[in-house]
Short mmCIF file of C-alpha atoms in Angstrom, two decimals:
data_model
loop_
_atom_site.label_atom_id
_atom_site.label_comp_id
_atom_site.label_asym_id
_atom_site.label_seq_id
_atom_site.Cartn_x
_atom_site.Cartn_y
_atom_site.Cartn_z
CA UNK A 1 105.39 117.81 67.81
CA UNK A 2 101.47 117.43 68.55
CA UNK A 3 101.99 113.15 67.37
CA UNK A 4 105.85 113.41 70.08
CA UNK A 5 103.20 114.98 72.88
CA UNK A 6 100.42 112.53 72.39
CA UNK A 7 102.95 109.53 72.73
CA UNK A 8 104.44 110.77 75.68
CA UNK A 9 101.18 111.35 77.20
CA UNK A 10 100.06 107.64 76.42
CA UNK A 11 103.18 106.40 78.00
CA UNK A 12 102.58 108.06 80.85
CA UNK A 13 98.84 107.08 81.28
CA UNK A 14 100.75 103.28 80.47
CA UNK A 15 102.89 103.82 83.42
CA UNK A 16 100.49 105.23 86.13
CA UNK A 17 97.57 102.93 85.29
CA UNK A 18 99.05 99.60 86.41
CA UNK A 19 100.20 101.64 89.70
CA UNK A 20 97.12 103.13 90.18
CA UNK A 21 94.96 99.34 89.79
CA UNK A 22 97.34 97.72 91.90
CA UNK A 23 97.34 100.36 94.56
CA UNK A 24 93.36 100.85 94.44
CA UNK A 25 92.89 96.69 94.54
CA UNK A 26 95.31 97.08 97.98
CA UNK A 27 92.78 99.52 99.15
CA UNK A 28 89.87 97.68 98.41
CA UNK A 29 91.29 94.93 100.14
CA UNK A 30 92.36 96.38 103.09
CA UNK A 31 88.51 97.78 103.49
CA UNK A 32 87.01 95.12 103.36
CA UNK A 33 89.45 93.67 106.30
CA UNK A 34 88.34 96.80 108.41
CA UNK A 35 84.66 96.28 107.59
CA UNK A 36 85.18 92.79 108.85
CA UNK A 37 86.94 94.04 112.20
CA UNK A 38 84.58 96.63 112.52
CA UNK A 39 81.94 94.55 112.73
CA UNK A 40 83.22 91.99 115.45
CA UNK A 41 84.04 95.43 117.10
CA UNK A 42 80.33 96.71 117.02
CA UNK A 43 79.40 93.19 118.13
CA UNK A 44 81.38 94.24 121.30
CA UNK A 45 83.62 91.30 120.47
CA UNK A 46 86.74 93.52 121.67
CA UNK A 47 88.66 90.06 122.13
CA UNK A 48 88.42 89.10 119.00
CA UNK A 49 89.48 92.52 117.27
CA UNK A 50 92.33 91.93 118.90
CA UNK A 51 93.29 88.45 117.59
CA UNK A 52 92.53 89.77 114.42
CA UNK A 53 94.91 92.78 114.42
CA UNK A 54 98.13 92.66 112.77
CA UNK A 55 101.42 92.04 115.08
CA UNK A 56 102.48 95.22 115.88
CA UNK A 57 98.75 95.82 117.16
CA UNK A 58 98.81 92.54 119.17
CA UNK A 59 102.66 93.44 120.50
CA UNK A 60 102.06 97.40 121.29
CA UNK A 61 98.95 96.18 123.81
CA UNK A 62 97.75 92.90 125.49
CA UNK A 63 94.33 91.68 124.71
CA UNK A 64 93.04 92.90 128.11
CA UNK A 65 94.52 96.14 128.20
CA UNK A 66 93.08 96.56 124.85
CA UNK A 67 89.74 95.51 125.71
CA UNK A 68 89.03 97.91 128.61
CA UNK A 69 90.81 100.58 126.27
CA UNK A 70 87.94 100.59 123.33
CA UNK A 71 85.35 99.18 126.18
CA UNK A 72 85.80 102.90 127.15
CA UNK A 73 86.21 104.28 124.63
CA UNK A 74 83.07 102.84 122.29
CA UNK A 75 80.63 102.52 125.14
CA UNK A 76 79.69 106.11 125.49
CA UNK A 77 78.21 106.30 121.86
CA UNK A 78 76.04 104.30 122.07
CA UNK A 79 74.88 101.83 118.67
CA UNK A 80 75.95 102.37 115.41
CA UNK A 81 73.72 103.74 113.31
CA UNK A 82 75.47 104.51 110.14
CA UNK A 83 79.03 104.42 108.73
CA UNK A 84 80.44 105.23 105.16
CA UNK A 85 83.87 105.35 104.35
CA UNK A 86 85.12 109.22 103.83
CA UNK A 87 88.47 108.30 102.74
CA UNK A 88 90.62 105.62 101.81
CA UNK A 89 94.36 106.04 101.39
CA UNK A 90 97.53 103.68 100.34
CA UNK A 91 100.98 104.35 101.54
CA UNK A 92 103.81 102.28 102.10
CA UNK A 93 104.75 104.58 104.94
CA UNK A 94 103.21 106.28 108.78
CA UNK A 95 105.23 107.98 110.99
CA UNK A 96 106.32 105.76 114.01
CA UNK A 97 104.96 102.31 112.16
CA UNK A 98 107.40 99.65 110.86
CA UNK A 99 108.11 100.08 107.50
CA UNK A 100 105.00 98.22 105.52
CA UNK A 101 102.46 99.04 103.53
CA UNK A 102 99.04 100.60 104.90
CA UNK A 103 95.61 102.30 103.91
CA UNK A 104 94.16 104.78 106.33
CA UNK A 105 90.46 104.61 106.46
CA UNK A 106 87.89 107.09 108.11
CA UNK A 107 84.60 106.56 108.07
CA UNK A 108 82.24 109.29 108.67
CA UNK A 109 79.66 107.00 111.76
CA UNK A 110 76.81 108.14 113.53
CA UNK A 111 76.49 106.59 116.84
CA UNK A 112 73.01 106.71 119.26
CA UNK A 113 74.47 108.88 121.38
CA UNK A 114 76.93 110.83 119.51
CA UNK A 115 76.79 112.46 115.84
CA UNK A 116 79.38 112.90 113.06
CA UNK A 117 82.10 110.30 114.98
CA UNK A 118 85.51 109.60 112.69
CA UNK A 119 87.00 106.53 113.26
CA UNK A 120 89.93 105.85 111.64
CA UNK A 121 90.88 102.11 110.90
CA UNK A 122 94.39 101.14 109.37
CA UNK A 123 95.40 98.08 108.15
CA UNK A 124 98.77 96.56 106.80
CA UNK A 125 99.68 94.23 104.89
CA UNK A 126 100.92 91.27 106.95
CA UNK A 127 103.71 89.06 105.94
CA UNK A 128 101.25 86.22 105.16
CA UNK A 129 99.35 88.27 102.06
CA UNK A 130 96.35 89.54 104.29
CA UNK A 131 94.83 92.80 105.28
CA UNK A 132 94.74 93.11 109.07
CA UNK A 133 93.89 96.26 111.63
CA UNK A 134 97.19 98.31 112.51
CA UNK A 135 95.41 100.88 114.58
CA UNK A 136 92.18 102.49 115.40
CA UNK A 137 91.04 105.62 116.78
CA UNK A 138 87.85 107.43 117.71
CA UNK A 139 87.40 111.30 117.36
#
């Protein structure tokens, strides 16, 4: 019984593991596609995070609109000062988003005007094999 319970243990582990390294190499790779449109959003380079968001981004809200929207919204705090990733999760599901697969990021940032800011970044997967920005928010 003890040899029937280690076996089915170690099939298990067999089972999860490739899941698990597939799903945490999707997560890596979708952060560092948010670090990179991060920083061309702390730049102020609103434009540009918006030709580098995925398609449902780009077809929800026009470049303009979307620049004035996060002009708005980031110029009240001020500089970054700091920002470390709090969480980082996978799913291949968000309610209201086209059926895909996406990590939700927040970052714990600290900002010159305003402590203890979460931002929330969320890439996709885009039908061309990269990582690109799906939605952000600032709380």
């Amino acid at each position: 019984m003890r040899n029937f319970v280690a076996y089915v243990l170690f099939v298990c582990v067999l089972v999860v593991t490739p899941a698990f390294a597939q799903d945490t190499d999707k997560v890596l790779k979708a952060k560092a596609a948010a670090q990179l449109w991060l920083a061309s959003a702390d730049a102020g380079l609103y434009g540009k995070t918006w030709e580098q968001a995925a398609a449902p981004f780009q077809n929800a809200v026009t470049k303009a609109d979307w620049e004035v929207a996060v002009k708005a919204a980031r110029a009240p705090l001020g500089s970054l000062k700091s920002r470390s990733v709090s969480s980082a999760i996978f799913t291949d599901h968000l309610p209201g988003a086209p059926k895909g697969e996406y990590v939700v990021i927040q970052y714990a940032s600290d900002y010159t005007n305003r402590q203890e800011v979460i931002e929330t970044v969320t890439p996709m997967l885009a039908a061309d094999g990269t990582w690109k920005v799906s939605g952000y928010y600032v709380k």
